[in-house]
mmCIF file of C-alpha atoms and ligand atoms in Angstrom:
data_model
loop_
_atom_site.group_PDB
_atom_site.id
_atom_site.type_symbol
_atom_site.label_atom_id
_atom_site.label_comp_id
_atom_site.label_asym_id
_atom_site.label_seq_id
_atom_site.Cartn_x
_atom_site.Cartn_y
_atom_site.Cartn_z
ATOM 1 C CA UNK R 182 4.563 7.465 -4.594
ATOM 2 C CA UNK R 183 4.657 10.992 -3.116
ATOM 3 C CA UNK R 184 3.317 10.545 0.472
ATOM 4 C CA UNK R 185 3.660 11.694 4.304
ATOM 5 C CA UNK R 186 3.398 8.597 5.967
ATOM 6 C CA UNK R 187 2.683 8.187 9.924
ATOM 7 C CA UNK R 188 3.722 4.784 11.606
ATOM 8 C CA UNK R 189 1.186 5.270 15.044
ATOM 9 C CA UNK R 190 -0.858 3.153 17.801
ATOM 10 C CA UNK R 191 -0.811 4.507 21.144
ATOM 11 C CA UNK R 192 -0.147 1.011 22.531
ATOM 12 C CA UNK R 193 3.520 0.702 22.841
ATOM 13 C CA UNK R 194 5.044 -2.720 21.966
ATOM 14 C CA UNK R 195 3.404 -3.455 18.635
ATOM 15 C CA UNK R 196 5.989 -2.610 15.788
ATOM 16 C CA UNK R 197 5.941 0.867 14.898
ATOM 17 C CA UNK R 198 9.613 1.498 15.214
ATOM 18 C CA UNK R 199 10.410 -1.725 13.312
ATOM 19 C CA UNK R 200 8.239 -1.144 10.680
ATOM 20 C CA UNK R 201 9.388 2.686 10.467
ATOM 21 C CA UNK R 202 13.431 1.023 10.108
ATOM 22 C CA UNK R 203 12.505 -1.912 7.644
ATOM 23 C CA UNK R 204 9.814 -0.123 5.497
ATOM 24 C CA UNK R 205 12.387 2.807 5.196
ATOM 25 C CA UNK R 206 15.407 0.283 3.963
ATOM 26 C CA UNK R 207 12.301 -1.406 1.833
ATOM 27 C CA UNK R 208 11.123 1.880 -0.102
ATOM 28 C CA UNK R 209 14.902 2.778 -0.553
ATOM 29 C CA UNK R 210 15.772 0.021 -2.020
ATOM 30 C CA UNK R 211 13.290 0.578 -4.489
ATOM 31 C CA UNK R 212 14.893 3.310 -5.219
ATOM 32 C CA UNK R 213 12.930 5.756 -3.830
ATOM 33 C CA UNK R 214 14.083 8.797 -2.011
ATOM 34 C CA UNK R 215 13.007 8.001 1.494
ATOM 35 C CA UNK R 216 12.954 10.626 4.522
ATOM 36 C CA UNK R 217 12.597 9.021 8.165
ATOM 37 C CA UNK R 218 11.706 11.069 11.347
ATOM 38 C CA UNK R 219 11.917 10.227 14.483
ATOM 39 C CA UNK R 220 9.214 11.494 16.697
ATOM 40 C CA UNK R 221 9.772 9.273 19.733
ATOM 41 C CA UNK R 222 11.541 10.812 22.719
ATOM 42 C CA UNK R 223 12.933 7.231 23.266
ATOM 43 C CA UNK R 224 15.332 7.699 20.383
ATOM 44 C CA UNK R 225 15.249 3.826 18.617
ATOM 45 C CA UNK R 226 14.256 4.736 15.061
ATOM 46 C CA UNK R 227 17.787 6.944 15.562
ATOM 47 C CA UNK R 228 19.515 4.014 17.132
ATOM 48 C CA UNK R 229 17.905 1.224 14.583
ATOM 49 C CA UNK R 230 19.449 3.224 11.875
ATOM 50 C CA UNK R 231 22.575 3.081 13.101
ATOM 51 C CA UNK R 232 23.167 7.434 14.785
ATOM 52 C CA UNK R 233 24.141 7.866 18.218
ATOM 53 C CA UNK R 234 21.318 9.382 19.994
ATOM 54 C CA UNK R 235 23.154 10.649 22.370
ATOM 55 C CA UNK R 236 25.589 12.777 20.139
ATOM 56 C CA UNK R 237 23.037 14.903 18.331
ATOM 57 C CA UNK R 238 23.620 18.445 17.479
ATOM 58 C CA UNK R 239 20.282 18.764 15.860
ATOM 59 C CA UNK R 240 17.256 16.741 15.899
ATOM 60 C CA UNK R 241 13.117 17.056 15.554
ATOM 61 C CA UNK R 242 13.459 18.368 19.072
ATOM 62 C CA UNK R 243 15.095 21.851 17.691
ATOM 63 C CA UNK R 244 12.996 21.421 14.627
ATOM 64 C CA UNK R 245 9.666 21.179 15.997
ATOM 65 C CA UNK R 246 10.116 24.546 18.410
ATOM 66 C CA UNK R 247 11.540 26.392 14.909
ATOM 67 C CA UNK R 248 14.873 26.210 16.265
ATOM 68 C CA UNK R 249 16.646 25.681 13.332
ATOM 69 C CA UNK R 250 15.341 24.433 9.928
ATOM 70 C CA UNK R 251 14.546 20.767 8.640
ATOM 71 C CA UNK R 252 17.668 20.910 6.590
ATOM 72 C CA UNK R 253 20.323 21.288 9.028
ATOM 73 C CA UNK R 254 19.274 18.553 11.325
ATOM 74 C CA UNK R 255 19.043 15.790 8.715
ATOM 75 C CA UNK R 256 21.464 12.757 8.907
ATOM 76 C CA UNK R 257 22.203 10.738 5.799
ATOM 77 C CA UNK R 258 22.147 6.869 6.157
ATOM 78 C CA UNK R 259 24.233 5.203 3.818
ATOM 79 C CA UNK R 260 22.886 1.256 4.486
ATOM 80 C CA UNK R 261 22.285 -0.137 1.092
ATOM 81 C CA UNK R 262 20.397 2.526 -1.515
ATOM 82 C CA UNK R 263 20.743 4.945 1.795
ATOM 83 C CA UNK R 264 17.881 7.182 3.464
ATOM 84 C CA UNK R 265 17.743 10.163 4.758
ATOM 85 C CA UNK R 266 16.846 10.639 8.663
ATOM 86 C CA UNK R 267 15.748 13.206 11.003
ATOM 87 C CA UNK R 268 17.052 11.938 14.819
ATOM 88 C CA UNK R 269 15.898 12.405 17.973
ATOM 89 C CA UNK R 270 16.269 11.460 21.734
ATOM 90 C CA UNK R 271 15.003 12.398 24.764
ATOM 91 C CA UNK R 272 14.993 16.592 24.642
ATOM 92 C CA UNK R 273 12.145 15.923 22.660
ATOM 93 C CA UNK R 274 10.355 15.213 25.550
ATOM 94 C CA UNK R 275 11.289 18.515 26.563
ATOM 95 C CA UNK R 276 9.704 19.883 23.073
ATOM 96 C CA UNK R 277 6.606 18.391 23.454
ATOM 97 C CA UNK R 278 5.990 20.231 26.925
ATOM 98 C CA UNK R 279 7.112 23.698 25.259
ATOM 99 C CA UNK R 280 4.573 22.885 22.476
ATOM 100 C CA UNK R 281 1.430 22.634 24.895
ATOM 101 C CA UNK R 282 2.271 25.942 26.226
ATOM 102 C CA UNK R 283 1.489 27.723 22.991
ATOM 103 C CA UNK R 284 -1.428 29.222 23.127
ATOM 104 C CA UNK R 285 -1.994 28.527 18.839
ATOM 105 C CA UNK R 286 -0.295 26.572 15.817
ATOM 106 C CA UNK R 287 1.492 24.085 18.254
ATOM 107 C CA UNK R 288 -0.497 21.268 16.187
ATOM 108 C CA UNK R 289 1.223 22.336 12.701
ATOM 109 C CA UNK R 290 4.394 22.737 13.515
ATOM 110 C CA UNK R 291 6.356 19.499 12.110
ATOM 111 C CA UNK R 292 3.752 20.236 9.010
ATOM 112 C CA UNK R 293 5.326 23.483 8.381
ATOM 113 C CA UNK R 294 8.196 22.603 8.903
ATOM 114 C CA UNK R 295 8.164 19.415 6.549
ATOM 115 C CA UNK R 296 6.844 21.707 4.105
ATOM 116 C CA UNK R 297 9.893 23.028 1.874
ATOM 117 C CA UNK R 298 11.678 19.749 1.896
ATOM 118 C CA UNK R 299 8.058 17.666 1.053
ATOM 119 C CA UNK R 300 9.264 17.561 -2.664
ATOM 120 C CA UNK R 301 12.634 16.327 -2.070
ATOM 121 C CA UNK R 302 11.551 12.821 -1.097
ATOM 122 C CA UNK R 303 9.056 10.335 -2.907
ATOM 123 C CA UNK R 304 7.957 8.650 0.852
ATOM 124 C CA UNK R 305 8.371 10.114 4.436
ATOM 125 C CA UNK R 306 7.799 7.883 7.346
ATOM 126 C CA UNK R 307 6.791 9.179 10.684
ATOM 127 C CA UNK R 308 7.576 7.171 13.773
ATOM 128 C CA UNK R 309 5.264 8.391 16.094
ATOM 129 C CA UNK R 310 5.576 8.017 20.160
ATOM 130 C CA UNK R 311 3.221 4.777 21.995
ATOM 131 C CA UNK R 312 1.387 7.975 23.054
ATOM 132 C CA UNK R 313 -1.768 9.900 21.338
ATOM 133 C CA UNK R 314 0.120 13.070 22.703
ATOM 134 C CA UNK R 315 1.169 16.378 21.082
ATOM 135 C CA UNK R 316 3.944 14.407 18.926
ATOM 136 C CA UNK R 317 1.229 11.963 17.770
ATOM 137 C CA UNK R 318 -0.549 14.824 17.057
ATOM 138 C CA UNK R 319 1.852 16.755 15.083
ATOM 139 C CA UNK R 320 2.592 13.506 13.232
ATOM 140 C CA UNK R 321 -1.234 13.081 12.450
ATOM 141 C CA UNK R 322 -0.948 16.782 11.345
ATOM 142 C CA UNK R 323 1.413 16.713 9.095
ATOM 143 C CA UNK R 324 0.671 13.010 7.440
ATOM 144 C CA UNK R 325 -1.416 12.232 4.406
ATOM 145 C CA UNK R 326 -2.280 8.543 5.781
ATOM 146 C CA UNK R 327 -1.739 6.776 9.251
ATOM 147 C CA UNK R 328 -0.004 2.897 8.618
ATOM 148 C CA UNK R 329 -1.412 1.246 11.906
ATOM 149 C CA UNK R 330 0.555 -1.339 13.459
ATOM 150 C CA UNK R 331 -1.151 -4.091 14.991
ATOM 151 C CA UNK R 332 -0.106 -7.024 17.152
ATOM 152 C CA UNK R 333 -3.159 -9.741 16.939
ATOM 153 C CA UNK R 334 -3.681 -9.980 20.415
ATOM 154 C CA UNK R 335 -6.338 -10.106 22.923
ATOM 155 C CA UNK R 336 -6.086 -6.068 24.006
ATOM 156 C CA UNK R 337 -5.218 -5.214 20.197
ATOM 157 C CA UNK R 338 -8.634 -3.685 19.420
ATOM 158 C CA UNK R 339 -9.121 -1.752 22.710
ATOM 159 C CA UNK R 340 -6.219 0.766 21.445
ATOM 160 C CA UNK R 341 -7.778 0.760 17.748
ATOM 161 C CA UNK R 342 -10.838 2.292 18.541
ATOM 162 C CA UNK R 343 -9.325 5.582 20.299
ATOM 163 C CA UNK R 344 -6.511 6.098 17.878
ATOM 164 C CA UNK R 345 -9.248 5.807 14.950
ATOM 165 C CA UNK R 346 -11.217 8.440 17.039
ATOM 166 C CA UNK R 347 -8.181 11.034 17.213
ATOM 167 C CA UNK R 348 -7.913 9.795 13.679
ATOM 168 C CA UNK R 349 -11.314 11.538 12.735
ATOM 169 C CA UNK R 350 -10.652 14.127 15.009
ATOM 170 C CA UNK R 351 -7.599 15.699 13.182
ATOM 171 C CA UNK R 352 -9.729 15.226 9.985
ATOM 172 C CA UNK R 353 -12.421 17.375 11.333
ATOM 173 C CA UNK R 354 -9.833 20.073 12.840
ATOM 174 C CA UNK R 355 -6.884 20.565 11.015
ATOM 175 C CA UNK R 356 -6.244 17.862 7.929
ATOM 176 C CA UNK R 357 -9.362 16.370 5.907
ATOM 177 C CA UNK R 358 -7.079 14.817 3.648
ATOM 178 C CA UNK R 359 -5.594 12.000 6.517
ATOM 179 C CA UNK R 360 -6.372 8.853 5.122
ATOM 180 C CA UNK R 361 -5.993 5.176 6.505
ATOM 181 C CA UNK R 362 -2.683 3.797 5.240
ATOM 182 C CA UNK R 363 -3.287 0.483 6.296
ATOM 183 C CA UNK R 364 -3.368 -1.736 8.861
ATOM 184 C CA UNK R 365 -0.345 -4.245 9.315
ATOM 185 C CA UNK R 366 0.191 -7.388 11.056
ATOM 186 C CA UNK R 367 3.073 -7.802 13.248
ATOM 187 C CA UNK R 368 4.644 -9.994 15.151
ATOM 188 C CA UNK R 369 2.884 -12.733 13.564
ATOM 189 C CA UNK R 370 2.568 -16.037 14.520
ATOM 190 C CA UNK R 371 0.247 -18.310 12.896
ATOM 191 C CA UNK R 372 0.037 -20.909 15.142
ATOM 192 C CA UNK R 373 -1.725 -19.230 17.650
ATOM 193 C CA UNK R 374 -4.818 -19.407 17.243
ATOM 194 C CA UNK R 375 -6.129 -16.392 18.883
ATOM 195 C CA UNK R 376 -3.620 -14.085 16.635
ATOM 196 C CA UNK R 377 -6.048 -16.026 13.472
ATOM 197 C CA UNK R 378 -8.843 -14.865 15.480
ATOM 198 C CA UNK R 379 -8.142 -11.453 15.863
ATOM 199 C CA UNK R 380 -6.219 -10.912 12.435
ATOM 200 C CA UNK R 381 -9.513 -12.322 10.978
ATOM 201 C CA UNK R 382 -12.037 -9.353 13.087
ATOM 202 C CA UNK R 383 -9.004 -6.786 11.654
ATOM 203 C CA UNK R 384 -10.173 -7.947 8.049
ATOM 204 C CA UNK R 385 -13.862 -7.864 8.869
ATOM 205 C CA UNK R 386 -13.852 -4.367 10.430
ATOM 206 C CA UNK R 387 -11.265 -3.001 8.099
ATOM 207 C CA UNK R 388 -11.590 -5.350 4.501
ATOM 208 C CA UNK R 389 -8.739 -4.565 2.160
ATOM 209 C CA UNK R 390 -7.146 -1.942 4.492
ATOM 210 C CA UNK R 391 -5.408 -4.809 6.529
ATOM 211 C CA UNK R 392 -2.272 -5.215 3.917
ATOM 212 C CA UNK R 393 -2.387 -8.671 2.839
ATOM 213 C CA UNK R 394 1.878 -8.765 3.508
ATOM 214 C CA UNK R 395 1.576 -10.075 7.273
ATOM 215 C CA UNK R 396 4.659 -9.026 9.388
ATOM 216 C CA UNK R 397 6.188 -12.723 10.933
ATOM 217 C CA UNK R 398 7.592 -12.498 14.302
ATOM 218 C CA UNK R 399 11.828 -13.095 13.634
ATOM 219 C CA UNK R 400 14.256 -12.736 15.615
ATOM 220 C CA UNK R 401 16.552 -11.351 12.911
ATOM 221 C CA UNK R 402 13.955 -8.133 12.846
ATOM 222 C CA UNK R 403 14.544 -7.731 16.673
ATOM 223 C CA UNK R 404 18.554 -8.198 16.712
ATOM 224 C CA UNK R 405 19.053 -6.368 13.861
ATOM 225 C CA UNK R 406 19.030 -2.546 15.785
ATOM 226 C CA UNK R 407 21.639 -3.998 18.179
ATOM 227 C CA UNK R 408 23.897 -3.597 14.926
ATOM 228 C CA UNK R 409 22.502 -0.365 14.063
ATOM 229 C CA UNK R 410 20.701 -1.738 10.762
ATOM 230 C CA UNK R 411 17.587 -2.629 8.833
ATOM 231 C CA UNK R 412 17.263 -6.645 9.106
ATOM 232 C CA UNK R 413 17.991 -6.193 5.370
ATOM 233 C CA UNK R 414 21.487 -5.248 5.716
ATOM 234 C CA UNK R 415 21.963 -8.125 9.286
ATOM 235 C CA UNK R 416 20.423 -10.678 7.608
ATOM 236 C CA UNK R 417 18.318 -9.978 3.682
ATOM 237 C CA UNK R 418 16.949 -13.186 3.627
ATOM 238 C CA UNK R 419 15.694 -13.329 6.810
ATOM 239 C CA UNK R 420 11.829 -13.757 6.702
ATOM 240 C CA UNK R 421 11.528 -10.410 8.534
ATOM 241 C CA UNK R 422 13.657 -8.578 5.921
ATOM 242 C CA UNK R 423 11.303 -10.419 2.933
ATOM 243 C CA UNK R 424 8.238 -9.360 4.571
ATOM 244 C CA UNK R 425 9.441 -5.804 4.509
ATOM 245 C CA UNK R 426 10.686 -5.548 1.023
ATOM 246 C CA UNK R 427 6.778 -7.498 0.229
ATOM 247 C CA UNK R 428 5.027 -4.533 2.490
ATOM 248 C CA UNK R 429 6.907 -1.847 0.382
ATOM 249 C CA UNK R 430 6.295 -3.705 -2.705
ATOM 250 C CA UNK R 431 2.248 -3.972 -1.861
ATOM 251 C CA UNK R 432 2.334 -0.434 -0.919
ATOM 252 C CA UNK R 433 3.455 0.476 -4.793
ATOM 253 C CA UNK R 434 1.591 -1.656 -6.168
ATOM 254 C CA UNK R 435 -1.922 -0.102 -4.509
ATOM 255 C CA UNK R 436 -0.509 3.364 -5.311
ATOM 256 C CA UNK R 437 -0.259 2.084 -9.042
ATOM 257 C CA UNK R 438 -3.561 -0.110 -9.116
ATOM 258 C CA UNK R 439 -4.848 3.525 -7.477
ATOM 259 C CA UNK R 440 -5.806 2.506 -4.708
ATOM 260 C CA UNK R 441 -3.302 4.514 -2.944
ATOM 261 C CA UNK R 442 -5.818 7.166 -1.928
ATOM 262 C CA UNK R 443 -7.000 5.633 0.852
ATOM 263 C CA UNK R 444 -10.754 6.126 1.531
ATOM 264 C CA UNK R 445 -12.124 7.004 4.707
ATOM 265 C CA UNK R 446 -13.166 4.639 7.454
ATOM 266 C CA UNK R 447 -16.773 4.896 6.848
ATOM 267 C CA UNK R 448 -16.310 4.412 2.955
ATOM 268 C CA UNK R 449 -14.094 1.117 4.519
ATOM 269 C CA UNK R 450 -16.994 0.062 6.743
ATOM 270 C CA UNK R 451 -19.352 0.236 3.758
ATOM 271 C CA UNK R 452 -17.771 -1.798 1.184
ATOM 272 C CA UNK R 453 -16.990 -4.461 3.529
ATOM 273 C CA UNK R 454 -20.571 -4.128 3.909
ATOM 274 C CA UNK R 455 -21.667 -4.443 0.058
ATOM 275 C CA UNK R 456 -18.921 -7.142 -0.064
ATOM 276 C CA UNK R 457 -20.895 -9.489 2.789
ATOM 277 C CA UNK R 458 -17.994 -8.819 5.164
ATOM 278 C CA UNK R 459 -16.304 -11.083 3.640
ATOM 279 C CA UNK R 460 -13.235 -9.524 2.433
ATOM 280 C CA UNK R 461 -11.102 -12.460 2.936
ATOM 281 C CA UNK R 462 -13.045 -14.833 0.597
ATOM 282 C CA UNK R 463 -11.906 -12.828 -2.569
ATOM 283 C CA UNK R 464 -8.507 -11.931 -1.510
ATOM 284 C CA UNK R 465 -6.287 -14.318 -3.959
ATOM 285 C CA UNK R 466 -3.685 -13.974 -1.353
ATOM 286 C CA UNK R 467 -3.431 -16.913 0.867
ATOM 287 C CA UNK R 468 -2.013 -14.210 3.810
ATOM 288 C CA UNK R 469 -5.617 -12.880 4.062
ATOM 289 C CA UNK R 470 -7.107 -16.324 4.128
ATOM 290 C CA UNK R 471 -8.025 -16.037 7.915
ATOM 291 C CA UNK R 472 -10.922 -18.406 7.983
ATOM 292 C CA UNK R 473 -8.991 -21.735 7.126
ATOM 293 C CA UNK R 474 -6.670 -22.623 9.881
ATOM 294 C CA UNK R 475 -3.980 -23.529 7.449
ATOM 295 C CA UNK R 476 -1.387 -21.451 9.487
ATOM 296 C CA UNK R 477 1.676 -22.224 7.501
ATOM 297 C CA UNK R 478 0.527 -20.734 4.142
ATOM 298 C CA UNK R 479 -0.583 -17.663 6.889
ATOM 299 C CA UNK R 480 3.071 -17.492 7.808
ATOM 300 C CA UNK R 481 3.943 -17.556 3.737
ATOM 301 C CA UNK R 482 6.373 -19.898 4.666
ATOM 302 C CA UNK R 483 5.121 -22.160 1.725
ATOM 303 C CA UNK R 484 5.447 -19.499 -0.712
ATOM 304 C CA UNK R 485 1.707 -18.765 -0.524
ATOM 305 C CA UNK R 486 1.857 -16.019 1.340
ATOM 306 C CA UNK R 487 5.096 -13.625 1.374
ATOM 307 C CA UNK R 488 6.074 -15.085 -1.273
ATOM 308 C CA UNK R 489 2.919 -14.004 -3.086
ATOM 309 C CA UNK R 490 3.272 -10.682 -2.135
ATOM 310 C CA UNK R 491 6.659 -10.593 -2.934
ATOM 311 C CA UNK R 492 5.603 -11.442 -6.467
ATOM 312 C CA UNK R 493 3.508 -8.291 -6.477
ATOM 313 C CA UNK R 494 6.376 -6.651 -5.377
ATOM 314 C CA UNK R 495 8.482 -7.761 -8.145
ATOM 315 C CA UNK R 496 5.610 -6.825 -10.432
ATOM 316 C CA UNK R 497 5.042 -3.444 -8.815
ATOM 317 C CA UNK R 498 8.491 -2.381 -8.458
ATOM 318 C CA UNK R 499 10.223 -4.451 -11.349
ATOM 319 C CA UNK R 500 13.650 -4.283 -9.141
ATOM 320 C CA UNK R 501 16.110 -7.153 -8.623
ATOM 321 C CA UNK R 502 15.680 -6.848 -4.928
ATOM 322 C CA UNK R 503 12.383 -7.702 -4.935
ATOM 323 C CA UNK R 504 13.164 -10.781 -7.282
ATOM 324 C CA UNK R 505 15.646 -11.704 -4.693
ATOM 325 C CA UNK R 506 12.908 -11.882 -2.098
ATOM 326 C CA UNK R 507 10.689 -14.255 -4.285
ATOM 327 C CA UNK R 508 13.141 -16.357 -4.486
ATOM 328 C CA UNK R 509 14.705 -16.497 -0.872
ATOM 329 C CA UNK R 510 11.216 -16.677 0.435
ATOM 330 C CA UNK R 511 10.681 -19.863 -0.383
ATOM 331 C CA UNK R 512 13.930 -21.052 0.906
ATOM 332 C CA UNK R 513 11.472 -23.004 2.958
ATOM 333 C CA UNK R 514 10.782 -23.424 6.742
ATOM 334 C CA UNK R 515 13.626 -22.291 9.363
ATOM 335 C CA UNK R 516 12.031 -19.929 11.405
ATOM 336 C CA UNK R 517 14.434 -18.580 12.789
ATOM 337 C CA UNK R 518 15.507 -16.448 9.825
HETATM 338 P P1 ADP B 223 7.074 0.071 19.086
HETATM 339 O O1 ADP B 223 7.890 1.027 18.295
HETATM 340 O O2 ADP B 223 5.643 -0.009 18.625
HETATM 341 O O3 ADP B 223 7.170 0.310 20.559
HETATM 342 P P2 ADP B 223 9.077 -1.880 18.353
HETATM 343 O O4 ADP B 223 9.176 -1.850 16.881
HETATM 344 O O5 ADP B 223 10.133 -1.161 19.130
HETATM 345 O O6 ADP B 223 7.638 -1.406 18.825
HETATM 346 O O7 ADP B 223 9.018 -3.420 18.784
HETATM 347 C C1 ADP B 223 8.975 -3.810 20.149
HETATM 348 C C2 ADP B 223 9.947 -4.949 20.371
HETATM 349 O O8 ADP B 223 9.561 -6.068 19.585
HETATM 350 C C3 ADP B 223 11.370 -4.615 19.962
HETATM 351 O O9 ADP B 223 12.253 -5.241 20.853
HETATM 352 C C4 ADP B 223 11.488 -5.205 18.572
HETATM 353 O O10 ADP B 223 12.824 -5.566 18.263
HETATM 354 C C5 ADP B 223 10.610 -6.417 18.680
HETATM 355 N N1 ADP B 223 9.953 -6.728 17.394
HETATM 356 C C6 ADP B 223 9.238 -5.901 16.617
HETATM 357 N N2 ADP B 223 8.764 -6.546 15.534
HETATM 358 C C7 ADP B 223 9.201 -7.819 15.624
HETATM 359 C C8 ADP B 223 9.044 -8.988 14.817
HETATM 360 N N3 ADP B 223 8.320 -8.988 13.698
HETATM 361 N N4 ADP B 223 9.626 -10.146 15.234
HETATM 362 C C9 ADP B 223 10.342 -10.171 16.380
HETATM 363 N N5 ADP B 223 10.525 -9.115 17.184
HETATM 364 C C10 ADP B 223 9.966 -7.942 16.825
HETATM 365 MG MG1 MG B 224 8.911 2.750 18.935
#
């Protein structure tokens, strides 16, 4: 897995930052070599992971305007199998203003200057601002896929449309090669209803793009940055911390089934086409089953549908960790955890 990874919607809210934390912890404990980079001026990616924004000496802000190199503003985290982390708080708000003001190559800048550490890691996660602004841009820029975040809610599709838009834009202008990721389901819960309705439109406009590992909502995954940690490391049976060790697991396991080249949105819009739409109906996975109301196996409480995935992480990854998950995830029903 050798990729450039950016965690973006526009809308703000919906899991990016979470994701970025948990799937970093995830990868790494797969033992891959995992660079994270903060490229929201609000700093939580940096918090989550346990720096203190506020006492940076170097961070993407000084990166991105070439003031000093990748290198020397990287900040090892030692949770667990550890990742690597590029920081950043607020003066990169003060970056991002400095960027518009040059007059060329302000859209390439975090891509050059990812460039001589791009073989060091095996994964690197972009956190990208709730904004489609210069950051977002540079993220977009510098990324080989975009892993879309999306809370199944009524508004959910509204922001979709124009990040898929800038999406196609940066392919036409500066980086073909962007590919869809994925799109992830956060914040889950299956017995609303309308969150089945709108997870099951995600899998009609976007057919196996929507990652089958659905993201719960758990309250471990929100209190787990007040202690400056992945949920794995505050709590690693917590559903939240399963369903990100399954999402990293499904994630190597498309790479290996080679898949991982993501095709682009009209190739996406086609073969849900040939398939009837249907994309659902031969998914084995019980977490794309969208049309039966059977919420629980949704939530994978049952075993059906983390659980599954966690078995394909198992099988992809072929780590302990990912055994453990199997196993704790079907612990069985307190949703709290
Ligand atoms: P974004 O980066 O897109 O703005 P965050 O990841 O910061 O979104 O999430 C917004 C809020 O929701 C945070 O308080 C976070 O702790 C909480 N949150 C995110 N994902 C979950 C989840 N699966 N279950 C419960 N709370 C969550
Ligand atoms: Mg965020």
């Amino acid at each position: 897995m050798k990729r450039v990874i950016a965690i973006a919607m526009q809308k703000g809210g919906v899991g990016k930052t979470t994701t970025a934390v948990n799937l970093a912890a995830s990868l790494a404990a797969t033992r891959r070599r995992v660079l994270l980079i903060d490229m929201d001026p609000q700093g939580n990616t940096t918090m989550g992971s346990g720096v203190d924004k506020s006492q940076l000496r170097r961070s993407s802000c000084e990166v991105l305007l070439g003031e000093c190199q990748l290198a020397d503003a990287l900040v090892t985290i030692e949770h667990g199998a550890g990742f690597t982390l590029l920081p950043a708080n607020q003066d990169l708000t003060a970056a991002e203003v400095r960027l518009l003001t040059l007059p060329i190559g302000r859209e390439t800048k975090l891509r050059n200057a990812l460039q001589p550490k791009r073989d060091d890691f095996d994964v690197i996660l972009i956190d990208c601002p709730p904004a489609l602004n210069m950051l977002t841009v540079n993220a977009l820029v510098a990324a080989d896929s975009v892993l879309i975040p999306m809370q199944c809610e009524y508004y959910a599709l509204e922001g979709l449309s124009a990040l898929l838009s800038t999406v196609e834009q940066i392919r036409d202008a500066a980086n073909p090669r962007l590919s869809i990721e994925g799109v992830l389901r956060t914040m889950f819960d299956p017995r609303n209803n309308l969150a089945n309705e709108v997870s099951a439109q995600l899998i009609t406009h976007f057919g196996d793009k929507v990652f089958r590992t659905v993201i719960p909502r758990n309250i471990r995954l929100a209190e787990a940055p007040s202690f400056g940690r992945p949920a794995l490391f505050h709590d690693k049976e917590s559903r939240g911390a399963l369903a990100y060790l399954a999402l990293a697991g499904e994630m190597i396991r498309r790479e290996e089934e080679g898949s991982g080249v993501a095709p682009s949105a009209a190739q996406v819009a086609e073969a849900s086409h040939e398939s009837g739409g249907d994309a659902a109906a031969e998914a084995p996975s019980a977490s794309t089953d969208t049309g039966s109301h059977d919420t629980a196996r949704f939530a994978g409480t049952t075993g059906n549908g983390a659980a599954g995935s966690a078995v394909s992480a198992e099988a992809a990854a072929g780590e302990a960790v990912a055994g453990e998950a199997v196993a704790a995830s079907s612990h069985g029903e307190d949703l709290s955890r």
